[in-house]
PDB file of C-alpha atoms in Angstrom:
ATOM      1  CA  ASP A   1     -14.821 -21.121   3.740  1.00 62.00           C
ATOM      2  CA  GLY A   2     -13.466 -17.877   2.299  1.00 71.00           C
ATOM      3  CA  GLY A   3      -9.824 -17.072   2.715  1.00 93.00           C
ATOM      4  CA  ILE A   4      -6.418 -16.424   1.236  1.00 95.00           C
ATOM      5  CA  THR A   5      -4.224 -19.288   0.079  1.00 95.00           C
ATOM      6  CA  GLN A   6      -0.492 -18.851  -0.247  1.00 96.00           C
ATOM      7  CA  SER A   7       1.537 -21.625  -1.748  1.00 91.00           C
ATOM      8  CA  PRO A   8       3.875 -23.216  -1.168  1.00 92.00           C
ATOM      9  CA  LYS A   9       4.502 -22.834   2.568  1.00 93.00           C
ATOM     10  CA  TYR A  10       8.257 -23.305   2.124  1.00 95.00           C
ATOM     11  CA  LEU A  11      10.211 -22.523  -1.036  1.00 95.00           C
ATOM     12  CA  PHE A  12      13.883 -23.057  -1.770  1.00 94.00           C
ATOM     13  CA  ARG A  13      15.772 -21.577  -4.721  1.00 92.00           C
ATOM     14  CA  LYS A  14      19.295 -21.128  -5.909  1.00 92.00           C
ATOM     15  CA  GLU A  15      20.725 -17.651  -6.151  1.00 91.00           C
ATOM     16  CA  GLY A  16      20.185 -16.113  -9.589  1.00 90.00           C
ATOM     17  CA  GLN A  17      16.860 -17.814 -10.235  1.00 92.00           C
ATOM     18  CA  ASN A  18      13.542 -16.014 -10.407  1.00 94.00           C
ATOM     19  CA  VAL A  19      10.791 -17.482  -8.264  1.00 95.00           C
ATOM     20  CA  THR A  20       7.037 -16.808  -8.169  1.00 96.00           C
ATOM     21  CA  LEU A  21       4.969 -16.914  -4.997  1.00 97.00           C
ATOM     22  CA  SER A  22       1.284 -17.656  -5.358  1.00 97.00           C
ATOM     23  CA  CYS A  23      -1.565 -15.808  -3.627  1.00 97.00           C
ATOM     24  CA  GLU A  24      -5.209 -16.660  -4.296  1.00 97.00           C
ATOM     25  CA  GLN A  25      -8.276 -15.293  -2.494  1.00 97.00           C
ATOM     26  CA  ASN A  26     -11.949 -16.250  -2.713  1.00 95.00           C
ATOM     27  CA  LEU A  27     -13.178 -13.347  -0.598  1.00 94.00           C
ATOM     28  CA  ASN A  28     -14.093 -11.248  -3.640  1.00 94.00           C
ATOM     29  CA  HIS A  29     -11.838  -8.489  -2.347  1.00 93.00           C
ATOM     30  CA  ASP A  30     -10.711  -5.775  -4.741  1.00 92.00           C
ATOM     31  CA  ALA A  31      -7.452  -4.894  -2.997  1.00 92.00           C
ATOM     32  CA  MET A  32      -4.492  -7.215  -2.505  1.00 95.00           C
ATOM     33  CA  TYR A  33      -1.069  -6.702  -0.932  1.00 95.00           C
ATOM     34  CA  TRP A  34       2.346  -8.291  -0.577  1.00 97.00           C
ATOM     35  CA  TYR A  35       4.392  -7.785   2.574  1.00 97.00           C
ATOM     36  CA  ARG A  36       7.855  -8.973   3.473  1.00 97.00           C
ATOM     37  CA  GLN A  37       8.755  -9.882   7.048  1.00 96.00           C
ATOM     38  CA  ASP A  38      12.325  -9.948   8.341  1.00 94.00           C
ATOM     39  CA  PRO A  39      13.371 -10.546  11.963  1.00 84.00           C
ATOM     40  CA  GLY A  40      13.212  -7.359  14.037  1.00 76.00           C
ATOM     41  CA  GLN A  41      11.731  -5.240  11.240  1.00 79.00           C
ATOM     42  CA  GLY A  42       8.025  -5.936  11.228  1.00 87.00           C
ATOM     43  CA  LEU A  43       6.241  -6.120   7.884  1.00 94.00           C
ATOM     44  CA  ARG A  44       7.157  -3.957   4.924  1.00 95.00           C
ATOM     45  CA  LEU A  45       4.960  -3.358   1.881  1.00 94.00           C
ATOM     46  CA  ILE A  46       6.305  -4.615  -1.444  1.00 97.00           C
ATOM     47  CA  TYR A  47       3.429  -4.059  -3.884  1.00 97.00           C
ATOM     48  CA  TYR A  48      -0.298  -3.564  -3.720  1.00 94.00           C
ATOM     49  CA  SER A  49      -3.188  -3.637  -6.141  1.00 94.00           C
ATOM     50  CA  GLN A  50      -6.535  -1.918  -5.644  1.00 91.00           C
ATOM     51  CA  ILE A  51      -8.161  -3.256  -8.795  1.00 92.00           C
ATOM     52  CA  VAL A  52      -7.582  -5.769 -11.573  1.00 95.00           C
ATOM     53  CA  ASN A  53      -4.875  -4.803 -14.080  1.00 95.00           C
ATOM     54  CA  ASP A  54      -3.508  -2.088 -11.801  1.00 94.00           C
ATOM     55  CA  PHE A  55      -0.851  -2.169  -9.093  1.00 95.00           C
ATOM     56  CA  GLN A  56       1.471   0.223  -7.264  1.00 94.00           C
ATOM     57  CA  LYS A  57       4.909  -0.053  -5.718  1.00 95.00           C
ATOM     58  CA  GLY A  58       5.190  -0.176  -1.983  1.00 93.00           C
ATOM     59  CA  ASP A  59       8.178   0.769   0.131  1.00 92.00           C
ATOM     60  CA  ILE A  60      10.534  -2.009  -0.993  1.00 95.00           C
ATOM     61  CA  ALA A  61       9.525  -2.892  -4.580  1.00 97.00           C
ATOM     62  CA  GLU A  62      13.035  -3.144  -6.035  1.00 96.00           C
ATOM     63  CA  GLY A  63      13.803  -6.660  -7.245  1.00 96.00           C
ATOM     64  CA  TYR A  64      10.155  -7.731  -7.230  1.00 97.00           C
ATOM     65  CA  SER A  65       7.384  -7.793  -9.812  1.00 97.00           C
ATOM     66  CA  VAL A  66       3.661  -8.546  -9.685  1.00 98.00           C
ATOM     67  CA  SER A  67       0.670  -9.007 -11.948  1.00 98.00           C
ATOM     68  CA  ARG A  68      -3.058  -8.710 -11.347  1.00 98.00           C
ATOM     69  CA  GLU A  69      -4.795 -10.312 -14.324  1.00 97.00           C
ATOM     70  CA  LYS A  70      -7.617 -11.754 -12.224  1.00 97.00           C
ATOM     71  CA  LYS A  71      -9.385 -10.389  -9.175  1.00 97.00           C
ATOM     72  CA  GLU A  72      -8.637 -13.481  -7.110  1.00 97.00           C
ATOM     73  CA  SER A  73      -4.939 -13.804  -7.934  1.00 98.00           C
ATOM     74  CA  PHE A  74      -1.906 -11.608  -7.156  1.00 98.00           C
ATOM     75  CA  PRO A  75       1.348 -13.526  -7.776  1.00 98.00           C
ATOM     76  CA  LEU A  76       4.682 -12.081  -6.664  1.00 98.00           C
ATOM     77  CA  THR A  77       7.896 -12.766  -8.580  1.00 97.00           C
ATOM     78  CA  VAL A  78      11.161 -12.432  -6.706  1.00 96.00           C
ATOM     79  CA  THR A  79      13.757 -11.701  -9.361  1.00 94.00           C
ATOM     80  CA  SER A  80      17.495 -12.276  -9.341  1.00 89.00           C
ATOM     81  CA  ALA A  81      17.861  -8.502  -8.881  1.00 89.00           C
ATOM     82  CA  GLN A  82      16.552  -8.756  -5.311  1.00 90.00           C
ATOM     83  CA  LYS A  83      19.744  -8.673  -3.264  1.00 90.00           C
ATOM     84  CA  ASN A  84      18.418 -10.267  -0.094  1.00 92.00           C
ATOM     85  CA  PRO A  85      15.408 -12.424  -1.041  1.00 94.00           C
ATOM     86  CA  THR A  86      15.396 -14.832   1.905  1.00 96.00           C
ATOM     87  CA  ALA A  87      12.414 -13.797   4.017  1.00 96.00           C
ATOM     88  CA  PHE A  88       8.855 -14.599   5.030  1.00 97.00           C
ATOM     89  CA  TYR A  89       6.296 -13.274   2.552  1.00 98.00           C
ATOM     90  CA  LEU A  90       2.703 -12.478   3.475  1.00 97.00           C
ATOM     91  CA  CYS A  91      -0.176 -11.779   1.121  1.00 97.00           C
ATOM     92  CA  ALA A  92      -3.281  -9.898   2.261  1.00 95.00           C
ATOM     93  CA  SER A  93      -6.557  -8.622   0.857  1.00 94.00           C
ATOM     94  CA  THR A  94      -9.318  -6.231   1.844  1.00 90.00           C
ATOM     95  CA  GLU A  95     -12.472  -4.514   0.705  1.00 86.00           C
ATOM     96  CA  GLY A  96     -13.455  -0.914   1.471  1.00 80.00           C
ATOM     97  CA  ASN A  97     -12.332   0.144   4.947  1.00 76.00           C
ATOM     98  CA  SER A  98     -12.298  -3.384   6.334  1.00 82.00           C
ATOM     99  CA  PRO A  99      -9.146  -4.615   8.075  1.00 84.00           C
ATOM    100  CA  LEU A 100      -6.631  -6.588   6.053  1.00 89.00           C
ATOM    101  CA  HIS A 101      -7.113 -10.334   5.926  1.00 92.00           C
ATOM    102  CA  PHE A 102      -3.805 -12.232   5.707  1.00 94.00           C
ATOM    103  CA  GLY A 103      -2.742 -15.547   4.203  1.00 95.00           C
ATOM    104  CA  ASN A 104      -0.521 -18.008   6.074  1.00 94.00           C
ATOM    105  CA  GLY A 105       2.654 -16.883   4.352  1.00 96.00           C
ATOM    106  CA  THR A 106       5.495 -18.402   2.327  1.00 97.00           C
ATOM    107  CA  ARG A 107       8.972 -18.830   3.715  1.00 96.00           C
ATOM    108  CA  LEU A 108      11.476 -18.310   0.866  1.00 96.00           C
ATOM    109  CA  THR A 109      15.065 -19.427   1.278  1.00 96.00           C
ATOM    110  CA  VAL A 110      17.621 -18.571  -1.400  1.00 93.00           C
ATOM    111  CA  THR A 111      21.079 -20.145  -1.223  1.00 91.00           C
TER     112      THR A 111
ATOM    113  CA  ALA B   1       5.451   9.562   5.807  1.00 79.00           C
ATOM    114  CA  GLN B   2       3.901   7.673   8.657  1.00 85.00           C
ATOM    115  CA  THR B   3       6.001   5.730  11.150  1.00 92.00           C
ATOM    116  CA  VAL B   4       5.127   3.336  13.942  1.00 96.00           C
ATOM    117  CA  THR B   5       7.422   2.655  16.887  1.00 96.00           C
ATOM    118  CA  GLN B   6       7.243  -0.210  19.353  1.00 97.00           C
ATOM    119  CA  SER B   7       9.895   0.370  21.969  1.00 95.00           C
ATOM    120  CA  GLN B   8       9.612  -2.978  23.774  1.00 96.00           C
ATOM    121  CA  PRO B   9      11.279  -5.780  21.772  1.00 95.00           C
ATOM    122  CA  GLU B  10      10.299  -8.435  24.330  1.00 97.00           C
ATOM    123  CA  MET B  11       8.036  -8.690  27.347  1.00 97.00           C
ATOM    124  CA  SER B  12       6.913 -11.427  29.676  1.00 97.00           C
ATOM    125  CA  VAL B  13       3.950 -11.785  32.017  1.00 98.00           C
ATOM    126  CA  GLN B  14       2.643 -14.363  34.418  1.00 98.00           C
ATOM    127  CA  GLU B  15      -0.510 -16.193  33.490  1.00 98.00           C
ATOM    128  CA  ALA B  16      -3.659 -14.392  34.708  1.00 98.00           C
ATOM    129  CA  GLU B  17      -1.857 -11.072  35.124  1.00 98.00           C
ATOM    130  CA  THR B  18      -2.192  -7.898  33.062  1.00 98.00           C
ATOM    131  CA  VAL B  19       0.363  -6.575  30.607  1.00 98.00           C
ATOM    132  CA  THR B  20       0.527  -3.413  28.507  1.00 98.00           C
ATOM    133  CA  LEU B  21       2.332  -3.137  25.171  1.00 98.00           C
ATOM    134  CA  SER B  22       3.396   0.303  23.988  1.00 98.00           C
ATOM    135  CA  CYS B  23       3.098   1.881  20.565  1.00 98.00           C
ATOM    136  CA  THR B  24       3.670   5.388  19.312  1.00 98.00           C
ATOM    137  CA  TYR B  25       3.164   6.682  15.799  1.00 97.00           C
ATOM    138  CA  ASP B  26       3.852   9.761  13.784  1.00 96.00           C
ATOM    139  CA  THR B  27       1.517  11.300  11.226  1.00 92.00           C
ATOM    140  CA  SER B  28       0.321  14.709  10.146  1.00 91.00           C
ATOM    141  CA  GLU B  29      -3.067  13.336   9.111  1.00 88.00           C
ATOM    142  CA  ASN B  30      -6.208  13.632  11.206  1.00 88.00           C
ATOM    143  CA  ASN B  31      -8.167  10.606  10.005  1.00 88.00           C
ATOM    144  CA  TYR B  32      -6.630   7.173  10.289  1.00 91.00           C
ATOM    145  CA  TYR B  33      -6.952   3.695  11.750  1.00 92.00           C
ATOM    146  CA  LEU B  34      -4.737   1.989  14.292  1.00 94.00           C
ATOM    147  CA  PHE B  35      -4.487  -1.748  14.736  1.00 95.00           C
ATOM    148  CA  TRP B  36      -2.952  -4.393  16.892  1.00 97.00           C
ATOM    149  CA  TYR B  37      -2.170  -7.686  15.162  1.00 96.00           C
ATOM    150  CA  LYS B  38      -1.061 -10.888  16.847  1.00 97.00           C
ATOM    151  CA  GLN B  39       1.330 -13.352  15.175  1.00 96.00           C
ATOM    152  CA  PRO B  40       1.601 -16.661  17.054  1.00 94.00           C
ATOM    153  CA  PRO B  41       4.299 -19.230  16.237  1.00 90.00           C
ATOM    154  CA  SER B  42       2.153 -20.424  13.316  1.00 90.00           C
ATOM    155  CA  ARG B  43       2.942 -16.987  11.780  1.00 91.00           C
ATOM    156  CA  GLN B  44      -0.711 -16.357  10.902  1.00 91.00           C
ATOM    157  CA  MET B  45      -1.489 -12.651  11.287  1.00 94.00           C
ATOM    158  CA  ILE B  46      -4.580 -12.231  13.457  1.00 94.00           C
ATOM    159  CA  LEU B  47      -6.347  -8.918  13.999  1.00 95.00           C
ATOM    160  CA  VAL B  48      -6.685  -8.248  17.723  1.00 97.00           C
ATOM    161  CA  ILE B  49      -8.279  -4.820  17.791  1.00 96.00           C
ATOM    162  CA  ARG B  50      -8.885  -1.738  15.646  1.00 94.00           C
ATOM    163  CA  GLN B  51      -9.292   1.905  16.635  1.00 94.00           C
ATOM    164  CA  GLU B  52     -10.657   4.679  14.433  1.00 91.00           C
ATOM    165  CA  ALA B  53      -8.918   7.961  15.160  1.00 92.00           C
ATOM    166  CA  TYR B  54     -12.090  10.028  15.109  1.00 90.00           C
ATOM    167  CA  LYS B  55     -13.577   7.927  17.912  1.00 89.00           C
ATOM    168  CA  GLN B  56     -12.539   9.105  21.354  1.00 85.00           C
ATOM    169  CA  GLN B  57     -13.775   5.950  23.054  1.00 92.00           C
ATOM    170  CA  ASN B  58     -11.099   3.318  23.449  1.00 95.00           C
ATOM    171  CA  ALA B  59     -11.774   0.066  21.605  1.00 93.00           C
ATOM    172  CA  THR B  60     -12.169  -3.168  23.566  1.00 94.00           C
ATOM    173  CA  GLU B  61     -12.386  -6.816  22.520  1.00 94.00           C
ATOM    174  CA  ASN B  62     -12.958  -9.158  25.446  1.00 96.00           C
ATOM    175  CA  ARG B  63      -9.640  -9.237  27.381  1.00 97.00           C
ATOM    176  CA  PHE B  64      -7.970  -6.791  25.003  1.00 98.00           C
ATOM    177  CA  SER B  65      -8.320  -3.038  25.280  1.00 97.00           C
ATOM    178  CA  VAL B  66      -6.426  -0.028  24.035  1.00 97.00           C
ATOM    179  CA  ASN B  67      -5.442   3.311  25.493  1.00 97.00           C
ATOM    180  CA  PHE B  68      -5.618   5.719  22.552  1.00 97.00           C
ATOM    181  CA  GLN B  69      -4.084   9.120  23.213  1.00 96.00           C
ATOM    182  CA  LYS B  70      -4.437  11.042  19.957  1.00 95.00           C
ATOM    183  CA  ALA B  71      -2.610  14.182  21.025  1.00 95.00           C
ATOM    184  CA  ALA B  72       0.316  12.143  22.299  1.00 96.00           C
ATOM    185  CA  LYS B  73       0.139   9.807  19.264  1.00 96.00           C
ATOM    186  CA  SER B  74       0.138   6.835  21.563  1.00 97.00           C
ATOM    187  CA  PHE B  75      -1.762   3.559  21.156  1.00 97.00           C
ATOM    188  CA  SER B  76      -1.034   0.979  23.847  1.00 98.00           C
ATOM    189  CA  LEU B  77      -2.587  -2.487  24.124  1.00 98.00           C
ATOM    190  CA  LYS B  78      -3.646  -3.904  27.476  1.00 98.00           C
ATOM    191  CA  ILE B  79      -4.132  -7.635  27.833  1.00 98.00           C
ATOM    192  CA  SER B  80      -6.020  -8.640  30.964  1.00 98.00           C
ATOM    193  CA  ASP B  81      -6.050 -12.112  32.515  1.00 98.00           C
ATOM    194  CA  SER B  82      -3.169 -13.212  30.290  1.00 98.00           C
ATOM    195  CA  GLN B  83      -3.399 -16.742  28.912  1.00 98.00           C
ATOM    196  CA  LEU B  84      -0.715 -19.071  27.582  1.00 97.00           C
ATOM    197  CA  GLY B  85      -2.308 -18.745  24.142  1.00 96.00           C
ATOM    198  CA  ASP B  86      -1.527 -15.033  24.168  1.00 97.00           C
ATOM    199  CA  THR B  87       2.152 -15.865  23.644  1.00 97.00           C
ATOM    200  CA  ALA B  88       2.951 -14.293  20.283  1.00 97.00           C
ATOM    201  CA  MET B  89       4.559 -11.407  18.452  1.00 97.00           C
ATOM    202  CA  TYR B  90       2.322  -8.329  18.605  1.00 98.00           C
ATOM    203  CA  PHE B  91       2.434  -5.688  15.911  1.00 97.00           C
ATOM    204  CA  CYS B  92       1.049  -2.198  16.075  1.00 97.00           C
ATOM    205  CA  ALA B  93      -0.020  -0.857  12.679  1.00 95.00           C
ATOM    206  CA  PHE B  94      -1.365   2.327  11.111  1.00 93.00           C
ATOM    207  CA  SER B  95      -3.356   3.072   7.980  1.00 90.00           C
ATOM    208  CA  LEU B  96      -4.839   6.188   6.488  1.00 85.00           C
ATOM    209  CA  THR B  97      -8.501   6.536   5.657  1.00 69.00           C
ATOM    210  CA  PRO B  98     -10.434   6.472   3.442  1.00 60.00           C
ATOM    211  CA  ALA B  99      -9.849   3.322   1.470  1.00 57.00           C
ATOM    212  CA  GLU B 100      -8.693   5.146  -1.645  1.00 56.00           C
ATOM    213  CA  TYR B 101      -5.373   5.771   0.105  1.00 63.00           C
ATOM    214  CA  GLY B 102      -4.909   2.068  -0.457  1.00 67.00           C
ATOM    215  CA  ASN B 103      -5.509   0.698   3.045  1.00 73.00           C
ATOM    216  CA  LYS B 104      -1.758   0.300   3.227  1.00 84.00           C
ATOM    217  CA  LEU B 105      -0.627  -0.749   6.646  1.00 89.00           C
ATOM    218  CA  VAL B 106       2.554   0.623   8.199  1.00 92.00           C
ATOM    219  CA  PHE B 107       3.832  -1.736  10.874  1.00 94.00           C
ATOM    220  CA  GLY B 108       5.975  -1.357  13.938  1.00 95.00           C
ATOM    221  CA  ALA B 109       8.863  -3.757  14.533  1.00 95.00           C
ATOM    222  CA  GLY B 110       6.826  -5.872  16.925  1.00 96.00           C
ATOM    223  CA  THR B 111       6.922  -6.933  20.570  1.00 97.00           C
ATOM    224  CA  ILE B 112       7.419 -10.568  21.534  1.00 97.00           C
ATOM    225  CA  LEU B 113       5.122 -11.395  24.441  1.00 98.00           C
ATOM    226  CA  ARG B 114       5.742 -14.519  26.503  1.00 98.00           C
ATOM    227  CA  VAL B 115       3.095 -15.666  28.960  1.00 98.00           C
ATOM    228  CA  LYS B 116       4.553 -17.829  31.722  1.00 97.00           C
ATOM    229  CA  SER B 117       2.705 -20.451  33.743  1.00 95.00           C
TER     230      SER B 117
END
């Protein structure tokens, strides 16, 4: 079955460490997205990529970085510069004007 | 910039009854999509319904329907015959068309819906 796989489901890191969240899709979608979800704030766009080797900042890109070396993969790195990294992270993909298809998310806790 | 506002942080409804969730948005564009997504406790984001702004007819999906008022920039979701499985966080979302704008979704803060037996 086609879908988006985010791993791991739960991730724990110490403050000051960079951490990379994985997002893989086998839907052959060109566009991929990273959203952050905090309680009471809905989802906010971190980065998105419409094609391989190209990506754009979203509304809250500071402290994050991404790469898009392969069509099926769009990893997100949460750097030590991100002041409040504990959150739920959702990856999504789409093609054309189709609705976004979401992964199951990664809960990141930084202590 | 586009914004989406959901003014009801929490709502509850009795099983089998009807409930309406409110959403307003702000944009200066004429062509766009509006969505309702459901996020159950599993936290999986599930598309409930989509409305294209150029279509005057309100979208429906089984027990879910919308009341799209373009001039008022209002997009409410009606759930009929509420079921326990409808208990979830509901997000209203907006995106511009066409796809070259990036299909970026702008989300509201969400409404927690609890269906009581």
